Amino acid sequence: MNIHTGQPTQLPLSDLAELVAPDCHGANFFDTDTSLKGLLTLYLPDDLRVHLWPHLQEFGALVGDEIDTLSRIADRHVPVLHHRDPRGRFEDWIEFHPAYKRMEQITFGDFAMAGMTGKPGVFGWPEPMPHTVKFLFQYLLGQSEFGQLCPISMTETTAAMICKFGDEALLERFYDRLISQDPKTRMAGGQFMTERHGGSDVSQLAVDARHEDGTWRLYGEKWFCSAADADVVLVLARPEGAPAGNKGLAVFALPKRLDDGSRNSYRIVRLKDKLGTLSMASGEVVFEGAIAYPLGDVGAKENPGLKMMMNQVSLSRLSHGARAASMMRRCLNEAMTVAKSRTAFREKIIDKPLLRRQLMKLMIPAEQALSMTLYLGTVLTAAGKGDKQAERVARILTPAHKYRTARDNIQVATGAMEVRGGNGYIEDFVNARLVRDAHVGLLWEGTSNINALDITTRAIAKAEVHLDLKSVLLEMMDECDALPETFGKTLRDTLTRSLDMAEAIARSGDETLARKAAGAVYHSATAVLLACEGAKLGATGGDARRLLMARMVIDHRLAPQDPLSIGDCAFETAATDCLLNDDAVPLEHASDVLNL
């Protein structure tokens, strides 16, 4: 307002633009992630961490800038299905925007994201990368491009399935090309399972596999096929004469093109018009006698088809957890950028007490997801080397990770959009796409109910792997000398009560409480991880803030709450001040705050 005329002051357009909060585009998503950089000292061997550091910095810069731009372009220019080739033959093909193809070259080619666990030599490292490293790159990529993580994961898992269950002929035909970085020779993988009735109850699958003249051929329809243009597809089908139900199923590897270069006998009928993951093509596929190659012996009791396919499902669920962690990190970063730059009622909104509490609701699930992603990377790597206890721990934490992070991702994405305000609803900013893409995590690789029931009815009631989880986490706390004694006792008691409750629910057979059990498993496990991480980092002079996050998980996710009680906010206020400050929290100070 002009004090002389009483009229509104007209600011230059450049100054008006400064009134709109910026976003994170252009940042190096690795360099700015202090949580991740600190945790790498705990989850990677020193030599590998030092070797990977410049590659992570390079990728973080690409993800924050070029890939972020390419992803926004690819989201607006969706794949297009062409039913005929230029000469009129019915050979369908999918046209992708050049932005998507450029991202493919970076991810599949330059950084070997689909092959780094399957071969030595990536980044000049003499051994295949551990799963932790794979999740690191997925975590960074997902902060800008979510859709392409699906074909990356499916290509990796297709190669892993063929390596584990395929015969020599299948390995020779497909494996090296699935893990290749060469755009001229590499193949992309996929898995087609879902039919019209849905994807969870596979006992109803009706795609028919017939053995004709010494060759297996597939007939029928798959209803939701992501990465519909994949070069090699794993298909769950029912061989002729096989019994109904789960036990009659088998897995087949289906090439898009046969050895002579001709198109295999199946058609992409149409592409799905989806809510999110728009850059990646999902479609409906009809098999018309398509040639396929079985994995293992069809009808064998040792490795029935569904059991084989669950290996792929488990790997994909882990990837979904990493994707949710990555998207929550982007949401948190966007919200913090807005909060630090936007002014309302003459004050930076990050100084508003209610918004500070809202930011905690974004930060804590994002940090939980990061800890669980990195921890499961080490567990999966150990399991791959024959560690049976690690395999059992992964058995319960994998569906728990998928279940909880998929749900948290939606709340965090919505909360971050709200922090940006009305601009968060506009496609000019990344928030709207984050909200759209977050929802698919509830659907792929099992809904919330399916994952929760997997924990109670199978992982706990049948396999009793919760006992292994309890043993491993208690041992982790015992070995963490820097863990504050009083809080350590609270952690142990909370973990024991949580797993005991989950076991009681599993034993009762009450399916209505399965989600409660799944949440208790995840929250108690992540509380232990956060606390031990914070104590270890703090003991070496690093940042102990994760100890405070661990208590917040217990207070808000696991401790009894009286909705009509105001309660004592001393800890929460002090912890929030520490967590919203960029300065490291010394172990001694974190211990003092824990006692409030």
PDB file of C-alpha atoms in Angstrom, residues 296-539:
ATOM      1  CA  GLY A 296      11.065 -75.623 -14.030  1.00  0.00           C
ATOM      2  CA  ASP A 297       9.122 -78.833 -14.579  1.00  0.00           C
ATOM      3  CA  VAL A 298       5.438 -78.215 -15.212  1.00  0.00           C
ATOM      4  CA  GLY A 299       3.413 -79.978 -12.532  1.00  0.00           C
ATOM      5  CA  ALA A 300       6.383 -80.592 -10.214  1.00  0.00           C
ATOM      6  CA  LYS A 301       5.524 -80.588  -6.512  1.00  0.00           C
ATOM      7  CA  GLU A 302       8.835 -79.112  -5.343  1.00  0.00           C
ATOM      8  CA  ASN A 303       8.491 -75.737  -7.051  1.00  0.00           C
ATOM      9  CA  PRO A 304       4.881 -75.189  -8.128  1.00  0.00           C
ATOM     10  CA  GLY A 305       4.220 -72.135 -10.252  1.00  0.00           C
ATOM     11  CA  LEU A 306       2.649 -69.976  -7.560  1.00  0.00           C
ATOM     12  CA  LYS A 307       5.523 -70.617  -5.159  1.00  0.00           C
ATOM     13  CA  MET A 308       7.962 -69.617  -7.887  1.00  0.00           C
ATOM     14  CA  MET A 309       6.049 -66.444  -8.666  1.00  0.00           C
ATOM     15  CA  MET A 310       5.988 -65.430  -5.007  1.00  0.00           C
ATOM     16  CA  ASN A 311       9.758 -64.960  -5.276  1.00  0.00           C
ATOM     17  CA  GLN A 312       9.093 -62.250  -7.835  1.00  0.00           C
ATOM     18  CA  VAL A 313       6.268 -60.788  -5.761  1.00  0.00           C
ATOM     19  CA  SER A 314       8.524 -60.505  -2.695  1.00  0.00           C
ATOM     20  CA  LEU A 315      11.233 -58.697  -4.657  1.00  0.00           C
ATOM     21  CA  SER A 316       8.634 -56.361  -6.156  1.00  0.00           C
ATOM     22  CA  ARG A 317       7.153 -55.624  -2.738  1.00  0.00           C
ATOM     23  CA  LEU A 318      10.591 -54.602  -1.511  1.00  0.00           C
ATOM     24  CA  SER A 319      10.970 -52.336  -4.514  1.00  0.00           C
ATOM     25  CA  HIS A 320       7.599 -50.770  -3.714  1.00  0.00           C
ATOM     26  CA  GLY A 321       8.846 -49.975  -0.224  1.00  0.00           C
ATOM     27  CA  ALA A 322      11.889 -48.227  -1.704  1.00  0.00           C
ATOM     28  CA  ARG A 323       9.640 -46.309  -4.115  1.00  0.00           C
ATOM     29  CA  ALA A 324       7.359 -45.160  -1.304  1.00  0.00           C
ATOM     30  CA  ALA A 325      10.401 -44.066   0.717  1.00  0.00           C
ATOM     31  CA  SER A 326      11.665 -42.072  -2.249  1.00  0.00           C
ATOM     32  CA  MET A 327       8.356 -40.340  -2.912  1.00  0.00           C
ATOM     33  CA  MET A 328       7.918 -39.471   0.758  1.00  0.00           C
ATOM     34  CA  ARG A 329      11.404 -37.941   0.741  1.00  0.00           C
ATOM     35  CA  ARG A 330      10.478 -35.749  -2.235  1.00  0.00           C
ATOM     36  CA  CYS A 331       7.236 -34.766  -0.510  1.00  0.00           C
ATOM     37  CA  LEU A 332       9.092 -33.874   2.681  1.00  0.00           C
ATOM     38  CA  ASN A 333      11.693 -31.883   0.761  1.00  0.00           C
ATOM     39  CA  GLU A 334       8.996 -29.995  -1.119  1.00  0.00           C
ATOM     40  CA  ALA A 335       7.138 -29.217   2.105  1.00  0.00           C
ATOM     41  CA  MET A 336      10.302 -28.025   3.858  1.00  0.00           C
ATOM     42  CA  THR A 337      11.236 -25.830   0.888  1.00  0.00           C
ATOM     43  CA  VAL A 338       7.809 -24.196   0.973  1.00  0.00           C
ATOM     44  CA  ALA A 339       7.779 -23.847   4.749  1.00  0.00           C
ATOM     45  CA  LYS A 340      11.164 -22.118   4.804  1.00  0.00           C
ATOM     46  CA  SER A 341      10.310 -19.677   2.020  1.00  0.00           C
ATOM     47  CA  ARG A 342       6.619 -18.893   2.340  1.00  0.00           C
ATOM     48  CA  THR A 343       5.430 -16.051   4.558  1.00  0.00           C
ATOM     49  CA  ALA A 344       1.921 -15.822   5.996  1.00  0.00           C
ATOM     50  CA  PHE A 345       0.663 -13.284   8.508  1.00  0.00           C
ATOM     51  CA  ARG A 346       4.135 -11.664   8.545  1.00  0.00           C
ATOM     52  CA  GLU A 347       5.924 -14.822   9.633  1.00  0.00           C
ATOM     53  CA  LYS A 348       7.677 -17.715   7.906  1.00  0.00           C
ATOM     54  CA  ILE A 349       5.214 -20.577   8.058  1.00  0.00           C
ATOM     55  CA  ILE A 350       7.893 -22.971   9.334  1.00  0.00           C
ATOM     56  CA  ASP A 351       7.722 -20.998  12.586  1.00  0.00           C
ATOM     57  CA  LYS A 352       3.987 -21.674  12.972  1.00  0.00           C
ATOM     58  CA  PRO A 353       3.514 -24.287  15.737  1.00  0.00           C
ATOM     59  CA  LEU A 354       0.683 -26.136  14.005  1.00  0.00           C
ATOM     60  CA  LEU A 355       2.621 -26.421  10.737  1.00  0.00           C
ATOM     61  CA  ARG A 356       5.675 -27.657  12.616  1.00  0.00           C
ATOM     62  CA  ARG A 357       3.541 -30.472  13.955  1.00  0.00           C
ATOM     63  CA  GLN A 358       2.275 -31.184  10.432  1.00  0.00           C
ATOM     64  CA  LEU A 359       5.842 -31.369   9.125  1.00  0.00           C
ATOM     65  CA  MET A 360       6.570 -34.040  11.741  1.00  0.00           C
ATOM     66  CA  LYS A 361       3.736 -36.088  10.282  1.00  0.00           C
ATOM     67  CA  LEU A 362       5.580 -36.002   6.960  1.00  0.00           C
ATOM     68  CA  MET A 363       9.081 -36.509   8.321  1.00  0.00           C
ATOM     69  CA  ILE A 364       8.616 -39.482  10.638  1.00  0.00           C
ATOM     70  CA  PRO A 365       7.024 -41.914   8.118  1.00  0.00           C
ATOM     71  CA  ALA A 366       9.554 -40.812   5.480  1.00  0.00           C
ATOM     72  CA  GLU A 367      12.458 -41.595   7.803  1.00  0.00           C
ATOM     73  CA  GLN A 368      10.883 -44.870   8.928  1.00  0.00           C
ATOM     74  CA  ALA A 369      10.619 -45.947   5.309  1.00  0.00           C
ATOM     75  CA  LEU A 370      14.232 -45.032   4.570  1.00  0.00           C
ATOM     76  CA  SER A 371      15.536 -47.003   7.548  1.00  0.00           C
ATOM     77  CA  MET A 372      13.476 -50.070   6.674  1.00  0.00           C
ATOM     78  CA  THR A 373      14.493 -49.898   2.998  1.00  0.00           C
ATOM     79  CA  LEU A 374      18.205 -49.844   3.809  1.00  0.00           C
ATOM     80  CA  TYR A 375      17.884 -52.500   6.503  1.00  0.00           C
ATOM     81  CA  LEU A 376      15.955 -54.846   4.233  1.00  0.00           C
ATOM     82  CA  GLY A 377      18.639 -54.360   1.595  1.00  0.00           C
ATOM     83  CA  THR A 378      21.194 -55.834   3.987  1.00  0.00           C
ATOM     84  CA  VAL A 379      18.789 -58.581   5.066  1.00  0.00           C
ATOM     85  CA  LEU A 380      18.043 -59.570   1.466  1.00  0.00           C
ATOM     86  CA  THR A 381      21.744 -59.623   0.625  1.00  0.00           C
ATOM     87  CA  ALA A 382      22.449 -61.885   3.610  1.00  0.00           C
ATOM     88  CA  ALA A 383      19.551 -64.155   2.674  1.00  0.00           C
ATOM     89  CA  GLY A 384      20.961 -64.464  -0.835  1.00  0.00           C
ATOM     90  CA  LYS A 385      24.192 -65.778   0.692  1.00  0.00           C
ATOM     91  CA  GLY A 386      22.358 -68.547   2.529  1.00  0.00           C
ATOM     92  CA  ASP A 387      21.533 -66.881   5.859  1.00  0.00           C
ATOM     93  CA  LYS A 388      18.310 -68.673   6.838  1.00  0.00           C
ATOM     94  CA  GLN A 389      17.477 -66.340   9.706  1.00  0.00           C
ATOM     95  CA  ALA A 390      17.813 -63.346   7.406  1.00  0.00           C
ATOM     96  CA  GLU A 391      15.470 -65.084   4.972  1.00  0.00           C
ATOM     97  CA  ARG A 392      12.919 -65.508   7.757  1.00  0.00           C
ATOM     98  CA  VAL A 393      13.239 -61.895   8.877  1.00  0.00           C
ATOM     99  CA  ALA A 394      12.688 -60.754   5.290  1.00  0.00           C
ATOM    100  CA  ARG A 395       9.621 -62.986   5.155  1.00  0.00           C
ATOM    101  CA  ILE A 396       7.770 -60.876   7.727  1.00  0.00           C
ATOM    102  CA  LEU A 397       9.259 -57.423   7.130  1.00  0.00           C
ATOM    103  CA  THR A 398       8.709 -57.463   3.353  1.00  0.00           C
ATOM    104  CA  PRO A 399       4.876 -57.434   3.475  1.00  0.00           C
ATOM    105  CA  ALA A 400       4.991 -55.154   6.538  1.00  0.00           C
ATOM    106  CA  HIS A 401       7.126 -52.662   4.613  1.00  0.00           C
ATOM    107  CA  LYS A 402       4.869 -52.815   1.572  1.00  0.00           C
ATOM    108  CA  TYR A 403       1.715 -52.527   3.689  1.00  0.00           C
ATOM    109  CA  ARG A 404       2.663 -49.540   5.796  1.00  0.00           C
ATOM    110  CA  THR A 405       4.711 -47.462   3.363  1.00  0.00           C
ATOM    111  CA  ALA A 406       2.032 -47.670   0.678  1.00  0.00           C
ATOM    112  CA  ARG A 407      -0.482 -46.213   3.103  1.00  0.00           C
ATOM    113  CA  ASP A 408       1.872 -43.639   4.607  1.00  0.00           C
ATOM    114  CA  ASN A 409       2.878 -42.464   1.135  1.00  0.00           C
ATOM    115  CA  ILE A 410      -0.650 -41.260   0.378  1.00  0.00           C
ATOM    116  CA  GLN A 411      -0.933 -39.295   3.617  1.00  0.00           C
ATOM    117  CA  VAL A 412       2.507 -37.754   3.198  1.00  0.00           C
ATOM    118  CA  ALA A 413       1.843 -36.785  -0.439  1.00  0.00           C
ATOM    119  CA  THR A 414      -1.469 -35.196   0.510  1.00  0.00           C
ATOM    120  CA  GLY A 415       0.081 -33.426   3.491  1.00  0.00           C
ATOM    121  CA  ALA A 416       2.895 -31.991   1.363  1.00  0.00           C
ATOM    122  CA  MET A 417       0.368 -30.752  -1.193  1.00  0.00           C
ATOM    123  CA  GLU A 418      -1.499 -28.983   1.604  1.00  0.00           C
ATOM    124  CA  VAL A 419       1.685 -27.250   2.773  1.00  0.00           C
ATOM    125  CA  ARG A 420       2.125 -25.765  -0.707  1.00  0.00           C
ATOM    126  CA  GLY A 421      -1.509 -24.690  -0.693  1.00  0.00           C
ATOM    127  CA  GLY A 422      -3.551 -24.188  -3.849  1.00  0.00           C
ATOM    128  CA  ASN A 423      -0.424 -24.344  -6.023  1.00  0.00           C
ATOM    129  CA  GLY A 424       0.023 -27.922  -4.847  1.00  0.00           C
ATOM    130  CA  TYR A 425      -3.133 -28.859  -6.756  1.00  0.00           C
ATOM    131  CA  ILE A 426      -1.743 -27.452  -9.996  1.00  0.00           C
ATOM    132  CA  GLU A 427       0.225 -29.622 -12.417  1.00  0.00           C
ATOM    133  CA  ASP A 428       2.918 -26.911 -12.720  1.00  0.00           C
ATOM    134  CA  PHE A 429       4.332 -28.318  -9.487  1.00  0.00           C
ATOM    135  CA  VAL A 430       5.286 -31.894  -8.690  1.00  0.00           C
ATOM    136  CA  ASN A 431       2.831 -32.306  -5.793  1.00  0.00           C
ATOM    137  CA  ALA A 432      -0.192 -33.223  -7.912  1.00  0.00           C
ATOM    138  CA  ARG A 433       1.728 -36.020  -9.641  1.00  0.00           C
ATOM    139  CA  LEU A 434       3.073 -37.288  -6.325  1.00  0.00           C
ATOM    140  CA  VAL A 435      -0.501 -37.591  -5.042  1.00  0.00           C
ATOM    141  CA  ARG A 436      -1.597 -39.440  -8.181  1.00  0.00           C
ATOM    142  CA  ASP A 437       1.348 -41.815  -8.250  1.00  0.00           C
ATOM    143  CA  ALA A 438       1.215 -42.568  -4.524  1.00  0.00           C
ATOM    144  CA  HIS A 439      -2.101 -44.399  -4.789  1.00  0.00           C
ATOM    145  CA  VAL A 440      -0.877 -47.213  -7.000  1.00  0.00           C
ATOM    146  CA  GLY A 441       1.222 -48.582  -4.135  1.00  0.00           C
ATOM    147  CA  LEU A 442      -1.996 -49.764  -2.495  1.00  0.00           C
ATOM    148  CA  LEU A 443      -2.801 -51.950  -5.506  1.00  0.00           C
ATOM    149  CA  TRP A 444       0.324 -53.451  -7.046  1.00  0.00           C
ATOM    150  CA  GLU A 445       1.740 -56.635  -5.485  1.00  0.00           C
ATOM    151  CA  GLY A 446      -1.182 -57.033  -3.119  1.00  0.00           C
ATOM    152  CA  THR A 447      -3.591 -54.596  -1.480  1.00  0.00           C
ATOM    153  CA  SER A 448      -3.282 -53.574   2.164  1.00  0.00           C
ATOM    154  CA  ASN A 449      -5.545 -56.440   3.210  1.00  0.00           C
ATOM    155  CA  ILE A 450      -3.540 -59.022   1.263  1.00  0.00           C
ATOM    156  CA  ASN A 451      -0.230 -57.903   2.757  1.00  0.00           C
ATOM    157  CA  ALA A 452      -1.638 -57.706   6.282  1.00  0.00           C
ATOM    158  CA  LEU A 453      -3.129 -61.197   6.003  1.00  0.00           C
ATOM    159  CA  ASP A 454       0.152 -62.494   4.599  1.00  0.00           C
ATOM    160  CA  ILE A 455       1.780 -61.411   7.848  1.00  0.00           C
ATOM    161  CA  THR A 456      -0.783 -62.889  10.217  1.00  0.00           C
ATOM    162  CA  THR A 457      -1.989 -66.049   8.464  1.00  0.00           C
ATOM    163  CA  ARG A 458       1.292 -67.161   6.928  1.00  0.00           C
ATOM    164  CA  ALA A 459       4.382 -65.375   8.224  1.00  0.00           C
ATOM    165  CA  ILE A 460       3.313 -65.594  11.881  1.00  0.00           C
ATOM    166  CA  ALA A 461       0.678 -68.331  12.223  1.00  0.00           C
ATOM    167  CA  LYS A 462       2.391 -70.844   9.896  1.00  0.00           C
ATOM    168  CA  ALA A 463       6.072 -69.942   9.669  1.00  0.00           C
ATOM    169  CA  GLU A 464       6.482 -68.230  13.092  1.00  0.00           C
ATOM    170  CA  VAL A 465       9.110 -65.909  11.647  1.00  0.00           C
ATOM    171  CA  HIS A 466       8.152 -63.171  14.113  1.00  0.00           C
ATOM    172  CA  LEU A 467      10.280 -65.053  16.634  1.00  0.00           C
ATOM    173  CA  ASP A 468      13.322 -64.589  14.415  1.00  0.00           C
ATOM    174  CA  LEU A 469      12.518 -60.904  14.012  1.00  0.00           C
ATOM    175  CA  LYS A 470      12.239 -60.474  17.757  1.00  0.00           C
ATOM    176  CA  SER A 471      15.536 -62.251  18.342  1.00  0.00           C
ATOM    177  CA  VAL A 472      17.389 -60.204  15.734  1.00  0.00           C
ATOM    178  CA  LEU A 473      16.070 -56.844  16.949  1.00  0.00           C
ATOM    179  CA  LEU A 474      16.710 -57.610  20.618  1.00  0.00           C
ATOM    180  CA  GLU A 475      20.255 -58.630  19.726  1.00  0.00           C
ATOM    181  CA  MET A 476      20.649 -55.402  17.746  1.00  0.00           C
ATOM    182  CA  MET A 477      19.705 -53.378  20.826  1.00  0.00           C
ATOM    183  CA  ASP A 478      21.978 -55.423  23.090  1.00  0.00           C
ATOM    184  CA  GLU A 479      24.928 -54.704  20.804  1.00  0.00           C
ATOM    185  CA  CYS A 480      24.167 -50.977  20.638  1.00  0.00           C
ATOM    186  CA  ASP A 481      26.160 -49.737  23.655  1.00  0.00           C
ATOM    187  CA  ALA A 482      25.278 -46.087  23.057  1.00  0.00           C
ATOM    188  CA  LEU A 483      21.522 -46.681  23.312  1.00  0.00           C
ATOM    189  CA  PRO A 484      20.236 -44.740  26.350  1.00  0.00           C
ATOM    190  CA  GLU A 485      19.386 -47.297  29.037  1.00  0.00           C
ATOM    191  CA  THR A 486      15.915 -46.097  30.023  1.00  0.00           C
ATOM    192  CA  PHE A 487      14.768 -45.615  26.449  1.00  0.00           C
ATOM    193  CA  GLY A 488      16.283 -48.973  25.535  1.00  0.00           C
ATOM    194  CA  LYS A 489      14.040 -50.639  28.100  1.00  0.00           C
ATOM    195  CA  THR A 490      11.019 -48.862  26.602  1.00  0.00           C
ATOM    196  CA  LEU A 491      12.005 -50.082  23.152  1.00  0.00           C
ATOM    197  CA  ARG A 492      12.389 -53.689  24.297  1.00  0.00           C
ATOM    198  CA  ASP A 493       9.062 -53.654  26.091  1.00  0.00           C
ATOM    199  CA  THR A 494       7.307 -52.074  23.109  1.00  0.00           C
ATOM    200  CA  LEU A 495       8.819 -54.558  20.654  1.00  0.00           C
ATOM    201  CA  THR A 496       7.829 -57.528  22.819  1.00  0.00           C
ATOM    202  CA  ARG A 497       4.277 -56.282  23.344  1.00  0.00           C
ATOM    203  CA  SER A 498       3.863 -55.498  19.648  1.00  0.00           C
ATOM    204  CA  LEU A 499       4.988 -58.903  18.437  1.00  0.00           C
ATOM    205  CA  ASP A 500       3.069 -60.697  21.176  1.00  0.00           C
ATOM    206  CA  MET A 501      -0.087 -58.851  20.118  1.00  0.00           C
ATOM    207  CA  ALA A 502       0.544 -59.694  16.446  1.00  0.00           C
ATOM    208  CA  GLU A 503       0.983 -63.348  17.388  1.00  0.00           C
ATOM    209  CA  ALA A 504      -2.222 -63.345  19.452  1.00  0.00           C
ATOM    210  CA  ILE A 505      -4.144 -61.891  16.513  1.00  0.00           C
ATOM    211  CA  ALA A 506      -2.628 -64.465  14.166  1.00  0.00           C
ATOM    212  CA  ARG A 507      -3.480 -67.344  16.526  1.00  0.00           C
ATOM    213  CA  SER A 508      -7.040 -66.112  17.022  1.00  0.00           C
ATOM    214  CA  GLY A 509      -7.750 -66.162  13.316  1.00  0.00           C
ATOM    215  CA  ASP A 510      -9.532 -62.814  13.603  1.00  0.00           C
ATOM    216  CA  GLU A 511      -8.855 -61.309  10.176  1.00  0.00           C
ATOM    217  CA  THR A 512     -10.433 -57.979  11.144  1.00  0.00           C
ATOM    218  CA  LEU A 513      -7.351 -57.206  13.258  1.00  0.00           C
ATOM    219  CA  ALA A 514      -4.751 -58.166  10.662  1.00  0.00           C
ATOM    220  CA  ARG A 515      -3.975 -54.564   9.770  1.00  0.00           C
ATOM    221  CA  LYS A 516      -3.450 -53.728  13.424  1.00  0.00           C
ATOM    222  CA  ALA A 517      -0.947 -56.560  13.672  1.00  0.00           C
ATOM    223  CA  ALA A 518       0.853 -55.502  10.484  1.00  0.00           C
ATOM    224  CA  GLY A 519       1.160 -51.931  11.720  1.00  0.00           C
ATOM    225  CA  ALA A 520       2.518 -53.077  15.091  1.00  0.00           C
ATOM    226  CA  VAL A 521       5.193 -55.206  13.390  1.00  0.00           C
ATOM    227  CA  TYR A 522       6.320 -52.348  11.161  1.00  0.00           C
ATOM    228  CA  HIS A 523       6.270 -49.562  13.743  1.00  0.00           C
ATOM    229  CA  SER A 524       8.014 -51.534  16.484  1.00  0.00           C
ATOM    230  CA  ALA A 525      10.709 -52.709  14.061  1.00  0.00           C
ATOM    231  CA  THR A 526      11.328 -49.230  12.633  1.00  0.00           C
ATOM    232  CA  ALA A 527      11.444 -47.736  16.133  1.00  0.00           C
ATOM    233  CA  VAL A 528      14.296 -50.120  16.962  1.00  0.00           C
ATOM    234  CA  LEU A 529      16.080 -49.350  13.691  1.00  0.00           C
ATOM    235  CA  LEU A 530      15.772 -45.580  14.160  1.00  0.00           C
ATOM    236  CA  ALA A 531      16.970 -45.745  17.759  1.00  0.00           C
ATOM    237  CA  CYS A 532      20.001 -47.912  17.032  1.00  0.00           C
ATOM    238  CA  GLU A 533      20.916 -45.818  14.003  1.00  0.00           C
ATOM    239  CA  GLY A 534      20.709 -42.614  16.026  1.00  0.00           C
ATOM    240  CA  ALA A 535      22.722 -44.046  18.914  1.00  0.00           C
ATOM    241  CA  LYS A 536      25.458 -45.410  16.635  1.00  0.00           C
ATOM    242  CA  LEU A 537      25.762 -42.207  14.628  1.00  0.00           C
ATOM    243  CA  GLY A 538      25.729 -40.086  17.764  1.00  0.00           C
ATOM    244  CA  ALA A 539      28.385 -42.229  19.461  1.00  0.00           C
TER     245      ALA A 539
END
